[in-house]
Coordinates of C-alpha atoms in Angstrom, one line a residue:
X18 CA -31.7 12.4 -41.1
X19 CA -30.3 12.3 -37.5
X20 CA -31.4 10.5 -34.6
X21 CA -30.3 11.0 -31.0
X22 CA -30.7 8.5 -28.3
X23 CA -30.1 9.3 -24.5
X24 CA -29.1 6.7 -22.2
X25 CA -29.1 7.3 -18.4
X26 CA -26.9 5.0 -16.2
X27 CA -26.8 6.7 -12.8
X28 CA -27.2 9.9 -11.1
X29 CA -23.9 10.9 -11.8
X30 CA -23.3 9.9 -15.5
X31 CA -25.4 9.8 -18.8
X32 CA -24.5 9.0 -22.4
X33 CA -26.0 10.4 -25.7
X34 CA -25.7 8.7 -29.1
X35 CA -26.2 10.7 -32.2
X36 CA -26.7 8.7 -35.9
X37 CA -26.5 10.6 -39.2
X38 CA -28.0 9.0 -42.4
X39 CA -27.8 10.2 -46.0
X40 CA -30.8 10.7 -48.5
X41 CA -30.9 7.1 -49.3
X42 CA -31.1 6.2 -45.7
X43 CA -27.5 4.9 -45.4
X44 CA -25.9 5.5 -42.0
X45 CA -23.1 7.9 -42.7
X46 CA -22.0 9.0 -39.3
X47 CA -22.6 8.1 -35.4
X48 CA -21.2 9.8 -32.3
X49 CA -21.6 9.3 -28.5
X50 CA -21.2 12.0 -25.8
X51 CA -20.9 11.6 -22.0
X52 CA -20.1 8.5 -20.3
X53 CA -19.9 6.7 -17.0
X54 CA -17.6 9.2 -15.4
X55 CA -19.0 12.3 -13.6
X56 CA -18.2 15.6 -15.3
X57 CA -16.5 14.0 -18.4
X58 CA -17.6 15.0 -21.8
X59 CA -17.1 12.3 -24.4
X60 CA -17.4 12.7 -28.3
X61 CA -16.9 9.4 -30.6
X62 CA -17.3 9.7 -34.4
X63 CA -17.7 6.7 -36.9
X64 CA -17.2 6.6 -40.7
X65 CA -19.8 4.9 -43.1
X66 CA -18.4 1.5 -42.3
X67 CA -19.0 2.2 -38.6
X68 CA -15.3 2.5 -37.8
X69 CA -14.4 4.9 -35.0
X70 CA -12.6 7.8 -36.5
X71 CA -12.6 10.2 -33.5
X72 CA -12.6 9.9 -29.8
X73 CA -12.4 13.2 -27.7
X74 CA -12.6 13.4 -23.8
X75 CA -13.0 17.0 -22.2
X76 CA -11.9 17.1 -18.8
X77 CA -14.3 18.9 -16.4
X78 CA -13.6 22.7 -15.9
X79 CA -12.5 23.1 -12.2
X80 CA -14.1 26.0 -10.2
X81 CA -11.7 28.9 -9.9
X82 CA -10.1 29.8 -6.4
X83 CA -10.4 33.4 -5.3
X84 CA -7.3 35.1 -3.3
X85 CA -6.5 38.5 -2.0
X86 CA -3.0 40.2 -2.3
X87 CA -1.3 42.7 -0.1
X88 CA -1.4 46.5 -0.5
X89 CA 0.6 49.6 0.6
X90 CA 0.3 53.4 0.6
X91 CA 1.5 56.6 2.4
X92 CA -1.2 57.8 4.9
X93 CA -3.9 59.9 3.5
X94 CA -3.9 57.7 0.3
X95 CA -5.8 54.6 -0.5
X96 CA -4.9 51.0 -0.1
X97 CA -5.8 49.1 -3.2
X98 CA -6.1 45.2 -2.5
X99 CA -6.0 42.9 -5.5
X100 CA -8.5 40.0 -5.8
X101 CA -7.6 37.6 -8.3
X102 CA -9.2 34.2 -9.6
X103 CA -7.1 31.3 -10.4
X104 CA -8.9 30.9 -13.8
X105 CA -11.5 32.3 -16.0
X106 CA -15.1 31.6 -14.8
X107 CA -18.3 31.5 -17.1
X108 CA -20.2 32.8 -14.3
X109 CA -20.1 35.8 -11.9
X110 CA -18.1 35.3 -8.9
X111 CA -18.7 37.6 -5.9
X112 CA -16.9 37.4 -2.4
X113 CA -17.6 39.2 0.7
X114 CA -15.0 41.3 2.6
X115 CA -14.3 43.1 5.8
X116 CA -11.3 45.3 7.3
X117 CA -9.8 44.7 10.7
X118 CA -7.2 46.6 12.5
X119 CA -3.5 45.6 13.5
X120 CA -1.1 48.2 14.5
X121 CA -3.3 50.6 12.7
X122 CA -6.6 51.2 14.1
X123 CA -10.0 51.9 12.4
X124 CA -11.3 55.5 12.9
X125 CA -7.6 56.9 13.5
X126 CA -5.6 55.2 10.7
X127 CA -8.1 54.0 8.2
X128 CA -11.8 53.9 7.5
X129 CA -13.4 50.6 8.4
X130 CA -15.1 49.1 5.3
X131 CA -17.3 45.8 4.7
X132 CA -19.1 44.8 1.5
X133 CA -19.1 42.5 -1.5
X134 CA -16.8 42.3 -4.4
X135 CA -18.2 41.1 -7.8
X136 CA -16.0 39.8 -10.6
X137 CA -18.0 39.5 -13.7
X138 CA -18.0 36.2 -16.0
X139 CA -14.9 36.3 -18.1
X140 CA -12.9 38.6 -15.8
X141 CA -10.2 37.1 -13.6
X142 CA -9.6 40.1 -11.1
X143 CA -11.0 42.9 -8.9
X144 CA -10.0 45.4 -6.4
X145 CA -10.9 46.6 -2.7
X146 CA -10.2 50.1 -1.9
X147 CA -9.6 51.1 1.8
X148 CA -9.2 54.8 2.8
X149 CA -6.5 55.9 5.1
X150 CA -6.3 58.9 7.4
X151 CA -3.6 61.7 7.0
X152 CA -2.9 62.3 10.8
X153 CA -0.4 64.6 12.4
X154 CA 1.3 62.0 14.4
X155 CA 4.9 60.9 13.7
X156 CA 5.0 57.1 13.8
X157 CA 6.3 54.0 12.3
X158 CA 4.6 52.2 9.3
X159 CA 1.4 50.5 10.5
X160 CA -0.6 47.7 9.2
X161 CA -4.3 46.4 8.9
X162 CA -5.8 43.5 7.0
X163 CA -8.8 42.7 4.6
X164 CA -10.2 39.4 4.8
X165 CA -12.6 37.6 2.1
X166 CA -15.1 35.1 2.6
X167 CA -18.0 33.2 1.3
X168 CA -17.2 33.1 -2.6
X169 CA -20.2 32.4 -4.9
X170 CA -20.4 30.6 -8.2
X171 CA -18.7 27.6 -6.9
X172 CA -15.5 29.3 -6.5
X173 CA -13.1 28.4 -3.7
X174 CA -11.0 30.5 -1.1
X175 CA -7.3 30.7 -2.0
X176 CA -5.4 33.3 0.0
X177 CA -8.2 34.8 2.3
X178 CA -6.4 37.7 4.1
X179 CA -4.4 40.6 2.8
X180 CA -2.0 42.9 4.6
X181 CA -2.0 46.7 4.2
X182 CA 0.9 48.5 5.1
X183 CA 0.2 52.6 5.8
X184 CA 3.6 54.5 5.8
X185 CA 3.8 57.7 7.8
X186 CA 4.2 61.1 5.9
X187 CA 5.0 63.2 8.8
X188 CA 8.2 65.2 10.0
X189 CA 8.9 65.5 13.7
X190 CA 10.3 69.1 14.8
X191 CA 12.4 69.1 18.0
X192 CA 13.9 72.3 19.3
X193 CA 17.1 72.0 21.4
X194 CA 18.6 74.2 24.3
X195 CA 21.4 76.8 23.7
X196 CA 24.0 78.5 25.9
X197 CA 26.4 81.5 25.3
X198 CA 28.2 84.1 27.2
X199 CA 26.6 87.6 27.0
X200 CA 27.3 89.4 23.7
X201 CA 27.3 86.1 21.8
X202 CA 24.8 84.4 19.7
X203 CA 22.5 81.8 20.9
X204 CA 22.0 79.0 18.5
X205 CA 19.0 77.1 18.7
X206 CA 19.0 73.7 16.7
X207 CA 15.8 72.4 15.3
X208 CA 16.0 68.9 14.3
X209 CA 13.6 67.0 12.1
X210 CA 13.0 63.2 11.9
X211 CA 10.4 61.0 10.3
X212 CA 9.6 61.7 6.7
X213 CA 12.0 64.2 5.3
X214 CA 10.8 63.8 1.7
X215 CA 8.7 67.2 1.8
X216 CA 9.2 70.8 2.5
X217 CA 8.0 71.8 5.7
X218 CA 8.3 74.8 8.1
X219 CA 7.1 76.0 11.6
X220 CA 6.8 79.6 13.2
X221 CA 8.9 80.6 16.2
X222 CA 9.1 83.3 18.7
X223 CA 11.4 84.3 21.6
X224 CA 10.0 84.8 25.2
X225 CA 11.6 86.3 28.5
X226 CA 12.7 84.3 31.4
X227 CA 14.9 85.8 33.8
X228 CA 16.6 87.4 30.9
X229 CA 14.5 90.3 29.5
X230 CA 14.2 91.1 25.8
X231 CA 16.0 94.6 25.0
X232 CA 18.4 94.5 27.8
X233 CA 19.7 90.9 27.7
X234 CA 18.8 89.7 24.3
X235 CA 17.0 90.7 21.1
X236 CA 13.5 89.6 20.7
X237 CA 12.9 87.8 17.4
X238 CA 10.0 85.8 15.7
X239 CA 9.7 84.4 12.1
X240 CA 9.5 80.9 10.3
X241 CA 12.1 78.0 10.3
X242 CA 12.0 76.2 7.2
X243 CA 13.4 72.7 6.0
X244 CA 13.9 71.8 2.3
X245 CA 13.4 68.3 1.1
X246 CA 15.9 65.8 2.8
X247 CA 17.1 68.7 5.1
X248 CA 17.3 67.3 8.8
X249 CA 18.3 70.2 10.8
X250 CA 17.9 74.3 10.9
X251 CA 19.4 76.9 13.2
X252 CA 17.4 79.9 15.0
X253 CA 20.0 82.8 16.0
X254 CA 19.3 85.1 18.7
X255 CA 21.7 87.7 19.6
X256 CA 22.5 88.6 23.3
X257 CA 23.5 91.9 24.9
X258 CA 26.7 92.4 26.6
X259 CA 25.7 94.6 29.5
X260 CA 27.8 95.8 32.5
X261 CA 25.7 94.4 35.4
X262 CA 27.1 91.7 37.4
X263 CA 24.4 89.1 37.5
X264 CA 23.9 85.4 37.6
X265 CA 23.2 83.2 34.5
X266 CA 19.8 84.3 32.9
X267 CA 17.5 82.5 30.7
X268 CA 15.0 83.1 27.8
X269 CA 13.2 80.7 25.4
X270 CA 12.3 80.0 21.9
X271 CA 9.0 78.4 21.2
X272 CA 7.9 76.6 17.9
X273 CA 4.2 76.8 16.7
X274 CA 2.0 76.7 13.7
X275 CA 3.7 73.6 11.9
X276 CA 3.0 73.2 8.2
X277 CA 1.3 70.4 6.4
X278 CA 3.1 66.9 7.2
X279 CA 4.9 68.5 10.2
X280 CA 4.3 68.1 13.8
X281 CA 5.9 69.6 16.9
X282 CA 7.5 67.1 19.3
X283 CA 9.5 69.4 21.3
X284 CA 8.1 73.0 21.3
X285 CA 10.4 75.1 23.6
X286 CA 14.1 75.6 23.9
X287 CA 15.7 77.1 26.7
X288 CA 18.5 79.9 26.0
X289 CA 21.2 80.3 28.8
X290 CA 23.1 83.6 28.9
X291 CA 26.2 83.5 31.1
X292 CA 27.5 86.6 32.6
X293 CA 31.0 87.9 31.8
X294 CA 31.3 90.6 34.4
X295 CA 33.5 90.6 37.4
X296 CA 32.4 92.2 40.5
X297 CA 35.2 94.4 41.8
X298 CA 32.9 96.0 44.6
X299 CA 30.2 95.0 46.8
X300 CA 27.9 97.8 48.1
X301 CA 25.7 97.4 51.1
X302 CA 23.6 100.0 53.0
X303 CA 22.9 99.7 56.7
X304 CA 19.9 101.1 58.8
X305 CA 20.4 104.6 60.2
X306 CA 20.7 105.3 64.0
X307 CA 17.0 106.6 65.0
X308 CA 17.0 110.3 65.3
X309 CA 14.4 112.7 67.1
X310 CA 12.4 114.7 64.5
X311 CA 14.5 117.8 63.3
X312 CA 17.6 115.6 63.5
X313 CA 19.5 114.0 60.5
X314 CA 19.3 110.3 59.5
X315 CA 22.8 109.0 58.6
X316 CA 23.0 105.9 56.3
X317 CA 26.2 104.3 56.0
X318 CA 26.9 102.6 52.6
X319 CA 30.0 100.1 52.9
X320 CA 32.0 98.7 50.1
X321 CA 33.8 95.2 50.4
X322 CA 35.6 93.1 47.7
X323 CA 38.0 94.9 45.5
X324 CA 38.4 98.5 46.5
X325 CA 41.2 99.5 44.1
X326 CA 38.8 101.4 41.6
X327 CA 36.4 104.4 41.9
X328 CA 32.8 103.1 41.8
X329 CA 29.4 104.7 42.2
X330 CA 25.7 103.9 43.1
X331 CA 22.4 105.8 42.8
X332 CA 20.0 106.3 45.7
X333 CA 16.7 107.5 46.7
X334 CA 14.5 108.0 49.7
X335 CA 11.1 106.3 50.0
X336 CA 8.1 106.7 52.3
X337 CA 7.2 104.3 55.1
X338 CA 4.9 105.6 57.9
X339 CA 6.8 108.8 57.6
X340 CA 6.0 111.2 54.7
X341 CA 8.5 113.1 52.5
X342 CA 7.7 116.7 53.0
X343 CA 5.9 116.6 56.4
X344 CA 8.3 114.2 58.2
X345 CA 11.6 114.3 56.2
X346 CA 13.0 115.6 53.2
X347 CA 13.1 113.7 50.0
X348 CA 16.5 113.1 48.5
X349 CA 18.1 111.2 45.7
X350 CA 21.3 111.3 43.8
X351 CA 24.7 109.3 43.2
X352 CA 27.0 108.2 46.0
X353 CA 30.7 108.0 44.8
X354 CA 33.5 105.9 45.9
X355 CA 37.0 107.0 45.4
X356 CA 39.8 104.3 44.9
X357 CA 40.4 102.4 48.2
X358 CA 37.5 104.1 50.0
X359 CA 35.4 101.5 51.8
X360 CA 32.3 103.7 53.1
X361 CA 30.2 106.7 52.5
X362 CA 27.3 108.4 54.1
X363 CA 23.8 109.5 52.8
X364 CA 22.3 112.0 55.1
X365 CA 18.7 112.7 55.2
X366 CA 17.2 115.6 57.1
X367 CA 14.0 115.1 59.2
X368 CA 11.4 117.7 59.9
X369 CA 10.3 118.7 63.5
X370 CA 6.6 119.1 63.3
X371 CA 4.1 119.8 66.1
X372 CA 1.9 116.7 65.9
X373 CA 2.0 114.2 68.8
X374 CA 2.6 110.7 67.0
X375 CA 4.5 107.4 67.4
X376 CA 7.9 106.9 65.8
X377 CA 7.7 106.7 62.0
X378 CA 10.0 105.2 59.4
X379 CA 11.4 105.9 56.0
X380 CA 14.1 104.2 53.7
X381 CA 16.9 104.8 51.3
X382 CA 17.5 102.3 48.6
X383 CA 20.6 101.9 46.2
X384 CA 20.1 101.2 42.5
X385 CA 22.3 101.5 39.3
X386 CA 25.8 100.6 40.3
X387 CA 28.6 101.6 38.1
X388 CA 30.8 99.2 36.2
X389 CA 32.0 96.3 38.0
X390 CA 30.2 97.2 41.3
X391 CA 27.3 95.2 42.7
X392 CA 24.5 95.9 45.2
X393 CA 24.3 93.5 47.8
X394 CA 21.9 95.2 50.4
X395 CA 19.8 97.6 48.4
X396 CA 17.7 99.3 51.4
X397 CA 18.4 100.8 54.8
X398 CA 15.6 101.9 57.2
X399 CA 15.6 105.0 59.1
X400 CA 13.5 105.8 62.3
X401 CA 12.2 109.3 63.3
X402 CA 11.1 109.6 66.9
X403 CA 8.4 112.3 68.0
X404 CA 9.6 115.2 70.3
X405 CA 6.1 116.6 71.0
X406 CA 4.6 116.5 74.5
X407 CA 1.0 116.0 75.0
X408 CA -0.3 119.5 76.1
X409 CA -3.6 119.7 74.8
X410 CA -6.9 117.6 75.5
X411 CA -7.6 114.2 74.2
X412 CA -9.9 113.5 71.4
X413 CA -12.4 110.7 71.2
X414 CA -15.1 109.6 68.8
X415 CA -18.4 107.9 69.8
X416 CA -20.3 105.0 68.1
X417 CA -23.6 105.7 66.1
X418 CA -26.5 104.0 64.8
X419 CA -29.1 104.8 62.2
X420 CA -31.8 103.1 60.0
X421 CA -30.8 102.9 56.4
X422 CA -31.4 105.9 54.1
X423 CA -30.8 108.1 57.2
X424 CA -27.5 109.6 58.5
X425 CA -25.1 108.1 60.9
X426 CA -24.2 111.0 63.3
X427 CA -20.7 110.7 65.1
X428 CA -19.7 113.1 67.8
X429 CA -16.4 113.8 68.3
X430 CA -15.4 115.3 71.6
X431 CA -12.3 116.9 73.4
X432 CA -11.7 116.0 77.0
X433 CA -11.2 119.5 77.8
X434 CA -11.3 123.0 76.3
X435 CA -8.1 124.5 74.6
X436 CA -7.1 127.9 74.4
X437 CA -5.9 127.2 70.7
X438 CA -7.4 125.7 67.7
X439 CA -7.1 121.9 67.5
X440 CA -7.8 120.0 64.4
X441 CA -8.1 116.3 63.7
X442 CA -8.5 114.3 60.3
X443 CA -11.4 111.7 59.8
X444 CA -12.2 109.1 57.2
X445 CA -14.8 106.4 56.9
X446 CA -14.1 102.7 56.3
X447 CA -16.1 99.6 55.5
X448 CA -16.9 96.9 57.7
X449 CA -19.8 94.4 57.2
X450 CA -21.3 97.4 55.4
X451 CA -20.2 97.6 51.8
X452 CA -19.1 100.8 50.0
X453 CA -22.7 101.0 48.3
X454 CA -24.4 100.9 51.9
X455 CA -23.0 104.4 52.7
X456 CA -21.4 107.5 51.2
X457 CA -17.7 107.6 51.8
X458 CA -16.6 110.6 53.7
X459 CA -13.4 112.2 54.8
X460 CA -12.1 115.6 55.9
X461 CA -10.9 117.7 59.0
X462 CA -12.6 118.8 62.1
X463 CA -11.4 121.9 63.6
X464 CA -12.1 122.9 67.2
X465 CA -12.0 126.6 67.9
X466 CA -10.8 127.8 71.4
X467 CA -13.5 126.8 74.0
X468 CA -15.1 124.3 71.7
X469 CA -15.4 120.7 72.9
X470 CA -17.5 118.7 70.4
X471 CA -18.1 118.4 66.6
X472 CA -20.3 116.1 64.5
X473 CA -19.5 113.8 61.6
X474 CA -22.7 112.8 59.3
X475 CA -22.3 109.8 57.1
X476 CA -25.4 109.2 54.8
X477 CA -26.6 105.8 54.5
X478 CA -28.3 104.1 51.6
X479 CA -31.6 102.2 51.3
X480 CA -30.8 99.0 49.3
X481 CA -34.4 97.5 49.3
X482 CA -33.2 94.2 50.8
X483 CA -34.1 92.6 54.1
X484 CA -31.0 92.0 56.0
X485 CA -29.3 92.0 59.3
X486 CA -27.7 95.2 60.7
X487 CA -24.4 96.1 59.1
X488 CA -21.7 98.4 60.4
X489 CA -18.9 100.4 59.3
X490 CA -16.3 102.8 60.9
X491 CA -15.1 106.3 61.0
X492 CA -11.4 106.8 61.9
X493 CA -9.7 109.7 63.5
X494 CA -5.9 110.7 62.7
X495 CA -3.6 113.5 62.8
X496 CA -4.6 115.6 65.9
X497 CA -2.6 118.9 66.4
X498 CA -1.4 121.3 68.9
X499 CA -0.5 118.9 71.6
X500 CA -3.8 116.9 71.5
X501 CA -3.8 113.1 71.4
X502 CA -6.2 110.8 70.1
X503 CA -7.6 108.5 73.0
X504 CA -10.3 106.7 71.0
X505 CA -9.8 107.1 67.3
X506 CA -12.4 104.8 65.9
X507 CA -16.3 105.1 65.9
X508 CA -18.6 102.2 64.9
X509 CA -21.5 103.0 62.9
X510 CA -24.4 100.5 62.9
X511 CA -26.8 100.7 59.9
X512 CA -30.2 99.0 60.8
X513 CA -32.6 97.6 58.1
X514 CA -35.7 99.3 57.4
X515 CA -37.6 96.1 56.9
X516 CA -39.0 97.5 53.4
X517 CA -37.4 94.9 51.4
X518 CA -39.1 91.8 50.0
X519 CA -38.6 88.2 50.8
X520 CA -37.9 86.7 54.3
X521 CA -36.1 88.3 57.2
X522 CA -32.4 87.1 57.6
X523 CA -31.7 86.1 60.9

């Protein structure tokens, strides 16, 4: 038989006694548990003679502390923070956690996280995982933190904050400039910094500057690649050794489309191509002395500098207000200088027409100098003076007006009759009236002997809009047979017909 007796001494301590008897009712064993000390567990055993045979004191089990450790990863990976108990707990322990930025910022470098970590009874550790962002920025290692708080189950806080270190995984690609004498190879060095533990690449392509692909360098595009631990690579561009005397010219190589784990910090390198040609001769063309139509314009080309070698240069005429075929004879060719010759002449014939006109101009331009020759003044002007006398009547045009959708009728009048035919050209031009307000018209009016007036009709268009009056012009040109244009422009006013919708524009 066993009898237990509970004795309560205070709010913080209690004792219990246990007595064991055999079948004859004799006391064979007694024990006591608990005691006056809070949290202590005592056990005392006695033999049949009531002698104490065992005395056990169990120290109180202290509540464990919770601590968080540090973590590290390469960007794009997970930061795994260990959370450890200082000892085994008979009950479940939970703890709250929250991330915070440091040199690493949430959203850009890692994903902010909050929550509760639970460590089941009997286990001593758990983990908190934080996702990081794989960006394309070359940067130093960055840090953030995770802080734990409010442990449950009687646990206490040990180390409350763990630091997470995020290492960069990007390579920075930088292209430098290059320089070479024409005919050599431009070598553009691309340098890699940052993470060099991966293979990366980028595309590249050349582009013109003052240097032009084909004539100054060979265009090229492709891919520049870096093996593991390789920190530099070269892009080679061939240049062309031409014969032109020129200043230093430039082109460029631009990087684009970096591969994974690479970013382009400096995208464009400039290549300078230095000239290797020596100018033995400087060629300059002057203006020609003005001539009366029918005469010859003489353009003098002068050579300066070194005159010991034979050189040549191409030339060609070009229209100004004078027109090839009607005012002068077009001409092109090559002008040659013998050794020690310092000047040469280009002669251009002019045409004696019958039109009364103002002085007109044309030009001659030099191009394509030979080896070791340079053109310093490329273009000379020539002036052709008219030799025709006004012997015929003057020509004038009046102004006209019409309602839109009808015709503008301009009258062209001679100041007097003529015994010979006289012609004059005409052409319409826009003013406040646009091209869609009238039909463009041009042509030639011819006055037979004795006639003194002609008309020009210009159809106008109804645009179905209410608007103010608009105007256009008819211009005269090219009078013949000694006649002169005294009033060469007629103004045509297009009046609105009031049939459009909306309000009248004032």
